[in-house]
Amino acid sequence: MSTNRKEEIILATLELAAEKGLAGVSMSMIADKIGIKKPSLYKHFSSKKEIVETMYQFLREQSKKNANIKPVNFSQLFQGKTAYEVLQGVVKGYANMNHQEKMLMFYKVIYSERSIQPMAARIVAEETERMIIATKQLFYAMEVHKLLHFENADMSALSFAMTIHGLMDYELDQKYGYGKEEHTENNLISDYLSWFCKENSVGDGD
């Protein structure tokens, strides 16, 4: 029962934040929305900050589950695939996870407030750090399996992660700013992946 109530609180807070912004949401509003007294809310969460931080972890896990993202076995991931196909699959999986409806709603709130809310900025930074670390692990494995070669795998991972991150943000800006579909952005990502694989192909000369 407690877990269900916590989930109810998280989703109610997300809906309120999407409507009013994080700063416009109070603990009283959250309690009212789910029909409980404010002291009862504090039995589950000590502050709005705790709710939002828990929301990030909860929505991320739910999105991973919905997008069918599991712990990576690199040997299986690479089997019978080109470097381009591996990167395309990884990027698609990450995009699917982050474009789940509630995750997307959460990011729209967080991204819009990261310049004025330190908590929002921390969450964006944490997600970016996760992406960079995962990309480093992927590139180390691709080097070992001779799918790609890097002069500096760490810097290549940083550059790759930030470029993909930026292109995905650009996609959302195109979609919400101009009502454009994702085809343009998908072509940009595809072109970038092709270029990246060519630049880091195994056996390339200087």
GROMACS .gro file of N, CA and C in nm, residues 18-143:
model
  378
   18ALA      N    1   0.405   1.983  -1.438
   18ALA     CA    2   0.389   2.005  -1.581
   18ALA      C    3   0.295   2.123  -1.607
   19GLU      N    4   0.202   2.142  -1.515
   19GLU     CA    5   0.103   2.249  -1.530
   19GLU      C    6   0.153   2.382  -1.473
   20LYS      N    7   0.221   2.376  -1.357
   20LYS     CA    8   0.254   2.499  -1.284
   20LYS      C    9   0.404   2.528  -1.274
   21GLY      N   10   0.488   2.430  -1.313
   21GLY     CA   11   0.631   2.445  -1.288
   21GLY      C   12   0.663   2.398  -1.148
   22LEU      N   13   0.787   2.355  -1.127
   22LEU     CA   14   0.825   2.301  -0.995
   22LEU      C   15   0.806   2.403  -0.883
   23ALA      N   16   0.846   2.527  -0.911
   23ALA     CA   17   0.837   2.630  -0.806
   23ALA      C   18   0.692   2.658  -0.766
   24GLY      N   19   0.600   2.633  -0.858
   24GLY     CA   20   0.459   2.662  -0.832
   24GLY      C   21   0.385   2.551  -0.759
   25VAL      N   22   0.455   2.443  -0.728
   25VAL     CA   23   0.391   2.328  -0.662
   25VAL      C   24   0.430   2.325  -0.514
   26SER      N   25   0.331   2.314  -0.428
   26SER     CA   26   0.357   2.305  -0.284
   26SER      C   27   0.314   2.168  -0.233
   27MET      N   28   0.362   2.134  -0.115
   27MET     CA   29   0.323   2.007  -0.052
   27MET      C   30   0.171   2.004  -0.029
   28SER      N   31   0.112   2.119   0.004
   28SER     CA   32  -0.033   2.126   0.025
   28SER      C   33  -0.108   2.091  -0.102
   29MET      N   34  -0.061   2.143  -0.215
   29MET     CA   35  -0.124   2.115  -0.345
   29MET      C   36  -0.119   1.966  -0.377
   30ILE      N   37  -0.003   1.905  -0.350
   30ILE     CA   38   0.014   1.762  -0.378
   30ILE      C   39  -0.083   1.681  -0.292
   31ALA      N   40  -0.089   1.715  -0.164
   31ALA     CA   41  -0.181   1.645  -0.072
   31ALA      C   42  -0.326   1.660  -0.118
   32ASP      N   43  -0.362   1.782  -0.157
   32ASP     CA   44  -0.500   1.807  -0.206
   32ASP      C   45  -0.531   1.725  -0.330
   33LYS      N   46  -0.434   1.718  -0.420
   33LYS     CA   47  -0.458   1.649  -0.548
   33LYS      C   48  -0.488   1.501  -0.528
   34ILE      N   49  -0.421   1.439  -0.430
   34ILE     CA   50  -0.446   1.295  -0.410
   34ILE      C   51  -0.544   1.268  -0.296
   35GLY      N   52  -0.595   1.377  -0.236
   35GLY     CA   53  -0.702   1.361  -0.137
   35GLY      C   54  -0.657   1.311  -0.001
   36ILE      N   55  -0.537   1.357   0.041
   36ILE     CA   56  -0.492   1.321   0.176
   36ILE      C   57  -0.455   1.449   0.252
   37LYS      N   58  -0.438   1.438   0.382
   37LYS     CA   59  -0.397   1.552   0.464
   37LYS      C   60  -0.246   1.572   0.448
   38LYS      N   61  -0.204   1.696   0.462
   38LYS     CA   62  -0.061   1.728   0.446
   38LYS      C   63   0.029   1.647   0.540
   39PRO      N   64  -0.008   1.628   0.669
   39PRO     CA   65   0.078   1.546   0.755
   39PRO      C   66   0.095   1.403   0.703
   40SER      N   67  -0.008   1.350   0.638
   40SER     CA   68   0.003   1.214   0.581
   40SER      C   69   0.106   1.209   0.470
   41LEU      N   70   0.114   1.319   0.393
   41LEU     CA   71   0.212   1.327   0.284
   41LEU      C   72   0.354   1.319   0.340
   42TYR      N   73   0.375   1.384   0.454
   42TYR     CA   74   0.509   1.385   0.514
   42TYR      C   75   0.549   1.249   0.571
   43LYS      N   76   0.455   1.159   0.584
   43LYS     CA   77   0.491   1.022   0.626
   43LYS      C   78   0.565   0.949   0.514
   44HIS      N   79   0.541   0.991   0.390
   44HIS     CA   80   0.602   0.925   0.274
   44HIS      C   81   0.725   1.000   0.222
   45PHE      N   82   0.720   1.132   0.227
   45PHE     CA   83   0.831   1.215   0.177
   45PHE      C   84   0.852   1.333   0.271
   46SER      N   85   0.978   1.364   0.298
   46SER     CA   86   1.008   1.472   0.392
   46SER      C   87   1.001   1.610   0.326
   47SER      N   88   1.008   1.614   0.192
   47SER     CA   89   1.010   1.744   0.123
   47SER      C   90   0.975   1.726  -0.025
   48LYS      N   91   0.948   1.837  -0.092
   48LYS     CA   92   0.923   1.834  -0.236
   48LYS      C   93   1.050   1.789  -0.309
   49LYS      N   94   1.164   1.832  -0.258
   49LYS     CA   95   1.292   1.793  -0.318
   49LYS      C   96   1.307   1.641  -0.320
   50GLU      N   97   1.271   1.577  -0.210
   50GLU     CA   98   1.279   1.431  -0.203
   50GLU      C   99   1.183   1.366  -0.302
   51ILE      N  100   1.065   1.424  -0.318
   51ILE     CA  101   0.967   1.369  -0.413
   51ILE      C  102   1.025   1.375  -0.555
   52VAL      N  103   1.082   1.489  -0.591
   52VAL     CA  104   1.133   1.506  -0.729
   52VAL      C  105   1.251   1.414  -0.755
   53GLU      N  106   1.341   1.400  -0.657
   53GLU     CA  107   1.456   1.311  -0.674
   53GLU      C  108   1.412   1.166  -0.685
   54THR      N  109   1.314   1.126  -0.606
   54THR     CA  110   1.259   0.991  -0.614
   54THR      C  111   1.186   0.972  -0.747
   55MET      N  112   1.118   1.077  -0.792
   55MET     CA  113   1.047   1.074  -0.920
   55MET      C  114   1.142   1.041  -1.035
   56TYR      N  115   1.258   1.105  -1.036
   56TYR     CA  116   1.358   1.081  -1.141
   56TYR      C  117   1.399   0.935  -1.145
   57GLN      N  118   1.434   0.879  -1.028
   57GLN     CA  119   1.476   0.739  -1.022
   57GLN      C  120   1.361   0.645  -1.063
   58PHE      N  121   1.242   0.673  -1.013
   58PHE     CA  122   1.125   0.590  -1.041
   58PHE      C  123   1.091   0.591  -1.191
   59LEU      N  124   1.081   0.710  -1.248
   59LEU     CA  125   1.045   0.721  -1.390
   59LEU      C  126   1.152   0.661  -1.481
   60ARG      N  127   1.278   0.677  -1.440
   60ARG     CA  128   1.388   0.621  -1.520
   60ARG      C  129   1.380   0.468  -1.523
   61GLU      N  130   1.355   0.409  -1.406
   61GLU     CA  131   1.344   0.262  -1.399
   61GLU      C  132   1.222   0.213  -1.476
   62GLN      N  133   1.110   0.283  -1.464
   62GLN     CA  134   0.990   0.246  -1.538
   62GLN      C  135   1.012   0.255  -1.689
   63SER      N  136   1.080   0.362  -1.731
   63SER     CA  137   1.108   0.382  -1.874
   63SER      C  138   1.202   0.276  -1.928
   64LYS      N  139   1.302   0.238  -1.848
   64LYS     CA  140   1.394   0.131  -1.890
   64LYS      C  141   1.318   0.000  -1.909
   65LYS      N  142   1.226  -0.026  -1.816
   65LYS     CA  143   1.145  -0.148  -1.823
   65LYS      C  144   1.056  -0.146  -1.948
   66ASN      N  145   0.989  -0.033  -1.970
   66ASN     CA  146   0.899  -0.020  -2.084
   66ASN      C  147   0.973  -0.027  -2.218
   67ALA      N  148   1.096   0.024  -2.220
   67ALA     CA  149   1.176   0.022  -2.343
   67ALA      C  150   1.256  -0.108  -2.355
   68ASN      N  151   1.235  -0.199  -2.258
   68ASN     CA  152   1.302  -0.330  -2.257
   68ASN      C  153   1.455  -0.318  -2.255
   69ILE      N  154   1.506  -0.225  -2.175
   69ILE     CA  155   1.651  -0.206  -2.162
   69ILE      C  156   1.699  -0.289  -2.043
   70LYS      N  157   1.793  -0.380  -2.073
   70LYS     CA  158   1.845  -0.472  -1.971
   70LYS      C  159   1.996  -0.454  -1.957
   71PRO      N  160   2.056  -0.513  -1.851
   71PRO     CA  161   2.202  -0.506  -1.838
   71PRO      C  162   2.270  -0.556  -1.966
   72VAL      N  163   2.378  -0.489  -2.005
   72VAL     CA  164   2.440  -0.517  -2.135
   72VAL      C  165   2.539  -0.633  -2.127
   73ASN      N  166   2.522  -0.728  -2.218
   73ASN     CA  167   2.624  -0.830  -2.243
   73ASN      C  168   2.687  -0.793  -2.378
   74PHE      N  169   2.808  -0.737  -2.374
   74PHE     CA  170   2.867  -0.682  -2.496
   74PHE      C  171   2.889  -0.787  -2.605
   75SER      N  172   2.928  -0.908  -2.565
   75SER     CA  173   2.949  -1.014  -2.666
   75SER      C  174   2.820  -1.041  -2.743
   76GLN      N  175   2.708  -1.047  -2.671
   76GLN     CA  176   2.578  -1.067  -2.737
   76GLN      C  177   2.539  -0.944  -2.819
   77LEU      N  178   2.562  -0.826  -2.762
   77LEU     CA  179   2.526  -0.702  -2.829
   77LEU      C  180   2.598  -0.687  -2.964
   78PHE      N  181   2.726  -0.729  -2.967
   78PHE     CA  182   2.808  -0.709  -3.086
   78PHE      C  183   2.792  -0.819  -3.191
   79GLN      N  184   2.739  -0.933  -3.149
   79GLN     CA  185   2.738  -1.052  -3.236
   79GLN      C  186   2.670  -1.025  -3.371
   80GLY      N  187   2.747  -1.045  -3.477
   80GLY     CA  188   2.693  -1.033  -3.613
   80GLY      C  189   2.657  -0.891  -3.655
   81LYS      N  190   2.703  -0.791  -3.579
   81LYS     CA  191   2.666  -0.653  -3.612
   81LYS      C  192   2.788  -0.570  -3.651
   82THR      N  193   2.765  -0.471  -3.736
   82THR     CA  194   2.869  -0.372  -3.767
   82THR      C  195   2.872  -0.269  -3.655
   83ALA      N  196   2.978  -0.189  -3.651
   83ALA     CA  197   2.987  -0.082  -3.551
   83ALA      C  198   2.869   0.013  -3.564
   84TYR      N  199   2.830   0.045  -3.687
   84TYR     CA  200   2.717   0.135  -3.710
   84TYR      C  201   2.589   0.077  -3.651
   85GLU      N  202   2.565  -0.050  -3.673
   85GLU     CA  203   2.443  -0.115  -3.623
   85GLU      C  204   2.439  -0.118  -3.471
   86VAL      N  205   2.556  -0.139  -3.410
   86VAL     CA  206   2.564  -0.138  -3.263
   86VAL      C  207   2.528   0.000  -3.209
   87LEU      N  208   2.592   0.103  -3.264
   87LEU     CA  209   2.567   0.239  -3.216
   87LEU      C  210   2.424   0.283  -3.244
   88GLN      N  211   2.373   0.246  -3.359
   88GLN     CA  212   2.235   0.280  -3.394
   88GLN      C  213   2.137   0.217  -3.294
   89GLY      N  214   2.161   0.091  -3.259
   89GLY     CA  215   2.074   0.022  -3.163
   89GLY      C  216   2.080   0.083  -3.025
   90VAL      N  217   2.201   0.119  -2.981
   90VAL     CA  218   2.219   0.178  -2.848
   90VAL      C  219   2.150   0.315  -2.841
   91VAL      N  220   2.170   0.396  -2.943
   91VAL     CA  221   2.109   0.530  -2.946
   91VAL      C  222   1.957   0.520  -2.951
   92LYS      N  223   1.907   0.427  -3.031
   92LYS     CA  224   1.762   0.408  -3.041
   92LYS      C  225   1.703   0.365  -2.906
   93GLY      N  226   1.772   0.274  -2.837
   93GLY     CA  227   1.726   0.229  -2.706
   93GLY      C  228   1.721   0.343  -2.605
   94TYR      N  229   1.825   0.428  -2.606
   94TYR     CA  230   1.832   0.541  -2.514
   94TYR      C  231   1.720   0.641  -2.546
   95ALA      N  232   1.697   0.665  -2.676
   95ALA     CA  233   1.591   0.758  -2.716
   95ALA      C  234   1.454   0.703  -2.676
   96ASN      N  235   1.433   0.574  -2.697
   96ASN     CA  236   1.305   0.513  -2.659
   96ASN      C  237   1.279   0.526  -2.510
   97MET      N  238   1.384   0.507  -2.430
   97MET     CA  239   1.370   0.518  -2.285
   97MET      C  240   1.331   0.661  -2.245
   98ASN      N  241   1.399   0.758  -2.303
   98ASN     CA  242   1.376   0.897  -2.263
   98ASN      C  243   1.252   0.960  -2.327
   99HIS      N  244   1.198   0.894  -2.428
   99HIS     CA  245   1.079   0.948  -2.494
   99HIS      C  246   0.950   0.880  -2.448
  100GLN      N  247   0.959   0.798  -2.342
  100GLN     CA  248   0.838   0.746  -2.280
  100GLN      C  249   0.756   0.865  -2.229
  101GLU      N  250   0.625   0.854  -2.237
  101GLU     CA  251   0.538   0.970  -2.211
  101GLU      C  252   0.567   1.042  -2.080
  102LYS      N  253   0.572   0.967  -1.970
  102LYS     CA  254   0.591   1.033  -1.839
  102LYS      C  255   0.735   1.082  -1.823
  103MET      N  256   0.831   1.009  -1.878
  103MET     CA  257   0.971   1.052  -1.872
  103MET      C  258   0.987   1.182  -1.950
  104LEU      N  259   0.923   1.190  -2.063
  104LEU     CA  260   0.930   1.310  -2.147
  104LEU      C  261   0.866   1.429  -2.075
  105MET      N  262   0.754   1.404  -2.010
  105MET     CA  263   0.687   1.510  -1.933
  105MET      C  264   0.781   1.560  -1.822
  106PHE      N  265   0.848   1.466  -1.755
  106PHE     CA  266   0.941   1.500  -1.649
  106PHE      C  267   1.056   1.585  -1.702
  107TYR      N  268   1.115   1.543  -1.815
  107TYR     CA  269   1.227   1.618  -1.871
  107TYR      C  270   1.187   1.757  -1.917
  108LYS      N  271   1.065   1.771  -1.968
  108LYS     CA  272   1.020   1.904  -2.010
  108LYS      C  273   1.015   1.999  -1.890
  109VAL      N  274   0.971   1.947  -1.776
  109VAL     CA  275   0.968   2.028  -1.653
  109VAL      C  276   1.111   2.061  -1.609
  110ILE      N  277   1.194   1.957  -1.600
  110ILE     CA  278   1.330   1.973  -1.549
  110ILE      C  279   1.415   2.064  -1.639
  111TYR      N  280   1.406   2.043  -1.769
  111TYR     CA  281   1.486   2.122  -1.862
  111TYR      C  282   1.445   2.270  -1.858
  112SER      N  283   1.316   2.293  -1.842
  112SER     CA  284   1.269   2.432  -1.843
  112SER      C  285   1.312   2.507  -1.717
  113GLU      N  286   1.348   2.433  -1.612
  113GLU     CA  287   1.378   2.497  -1.483
  113GLU      C  288   1.523   2.481  -1.437
  114ARG      N  289   1.605   2.421  -1.522
  114ARG     CA  290   1.742   2.391  -1.474
  114ARG      C  291   1.825   2.516  -1.450
  115SER      N  292   1.789   2.630  -1.512
  115SER     CA  293   1.867   2.753  -1.492
  115SER      C  294   1.827   2.826  -1.364
  116ILE      N  295   1.712   2.788  -1.306
  116ILE     CA  296   1.666   2.858  -1.185
  116ILE      C  297   1.648   2.765  -1.064
  117GLN      N  298   1.649   2.635  -1.089
  117GLN     CA  299   1.630   2.538  -0.980
  117GLN      C  300   1.754   2.447  -0.972
  118PRO      N  301   1.838   2.462  -0.869
  118PRO     CA  302   1.958   2.377  -0.858
  118PRO      C  303   1.925   2.228  -0.863
  119MET      N  304   1.811   2.188  -0.804
  119MET     CA  305   1.772   2.047  -0.805
  119MET      C  306   1.753   1.998  -0.949
  120ALA      N  307   1.689   2.080  -1.033
  120ALA     CA  308   1.666   2.043  -1.173
  120ALA      C  309   1.800   2.033  -1.247
  121ALA      N  310   1.890   2.126  -1.222
  121ALA     CA  311   2.021   2.123  -1.286
  121ALA      C  312   2.099   1.998  -1.247
  122ARG      N  313   2.089   1.958  -1.120
  122ARG     CA  314   2.159   1.837  -1.073
  122ARG      C  315   2.108   1.713  -1.144
  123ILE      N  316   1.976   1.705  -1.164
  123ILE     CA  317   1.918   1.587  -1.229
  123ILE      C  318   1.963   1.579  -1.374
  124VAL      N  319   1.963   1.693  -1.445
  124VAL     CA  320   2.010   1.696  -1.584
  124VAL      C  321   2.157   1.654  -1.590
  125ALA      N  322   2.238   1.708  -1.498
  125ALA     CA  323   2.381   1.674  -1.496
  125ALA      C  324   2.400   1.525  -1.466
  126GLU      N  325   2.322   1.471  -1.374
  126GLU     CA  326   2.334   1.329  -1.339
  126GLU      C  327   2.301   1.240  -1.458
  127GLU      N  328   2.196   1.275  -1.532
  127GLU     CA  329   2.158   1.196  -1.648
  127GLU      C  330   2.267   1.203  -1.756
  128THR      N  331   2.326   1.320  -1.775
  128THR     CA  332   2.434   1.336  -1.872
  128THR      C  333   2.555   1.253  -1.830
  129GLU      N  334   2.587   1.254  -1.701
  129GLU     CA  335   2.700   1.175  -1.650
  129GLU      C  336   2.677   1.026  -1.671
  130ARG      N  337   2.554   0.980  -1.648
  130ARG     CA  338   2.521   0.839  -1.671
  130ARG      C  339   2.547   0.802  -1.818
  131MET      N  340   2.506   0.890  -1.907
  131MET     CA  341   2.522   0.864  -2.050
  131MET      C  342   2.670   0.859  -2.089
  132ILE      N  343   2.750   0.950  -2.033
  132ILE     CA  344   2.894   0.952  -2.063
  132ILE      C  345   2.961   0.824  -2.013
  133ILE      N  346   2.930   0.783  -1.891
  133ILE     CA  347   2.990   0.662  -1.834
  133ILE      C  348   2.952   0.539  -1.916
  134ALA      N  349   2.824   0.528  -1.952
  134ALA     CA  350   2.778   0.414  -2.032
  134ALA      C  351   2.846   0.411  -2.169
  135THR      N  352   2.867   0.529  -2.227
  135THR     CA  353   2.933   0.538  -2.358
  135THR      C  354   3.080   0.497  -2.347
  136LYS      N  355   3.147   0.538  -2.239
  136LYS     CA  356   3.287   0.496  -2.218
  136LYS      C  357   3.296   0.343  -2.210
  137GLN      N  358   3.207   0.282  -2.134
  137GLN     CA  359   3.209   0.135  -2.121
  137GLN      C  360   3.185   0.068  -2.256
  138LEU      N  361   3.092   0.124  -2.333
  138LEU     CA  362   3.063   0.071  -2.467
  138LEU      C  363   3.186   0.082  -2.557
  139PHE      N  364   3.252   0.197  -2.555
  139PHE     CA  365   3.366   0.218  -2.645
  139PHE      C  366   3.487   0.132  -2.605
  140TYR      N  367   3.508   0.113  -2.473
  140TYR     CA  368   3.617   0.023  -2.431
  140TYR      C  369   3.592  -0.116  -2.489
  141ALA      N  370   3.466  -0.162  -2.479
  141ALA     CA  371   3.432  -0.295  -2.529
  141ALA      C  372   3.443  -0.303  -2.681
  142MET      N  373   3.403  -0.198  -2.751
  142MET     CA  374   3.414  -0.196  -2.898
  142MET      C  375   3.560  -0.200  -2.942
  143GLU      N  376   3.646  -0.136  -2.865
  143GLU     CA  377   3.790  -0.139  -2.895
  143GLU      C  378   3.844  -0.281  -2.876
   0.00000   0.00000   0.00000
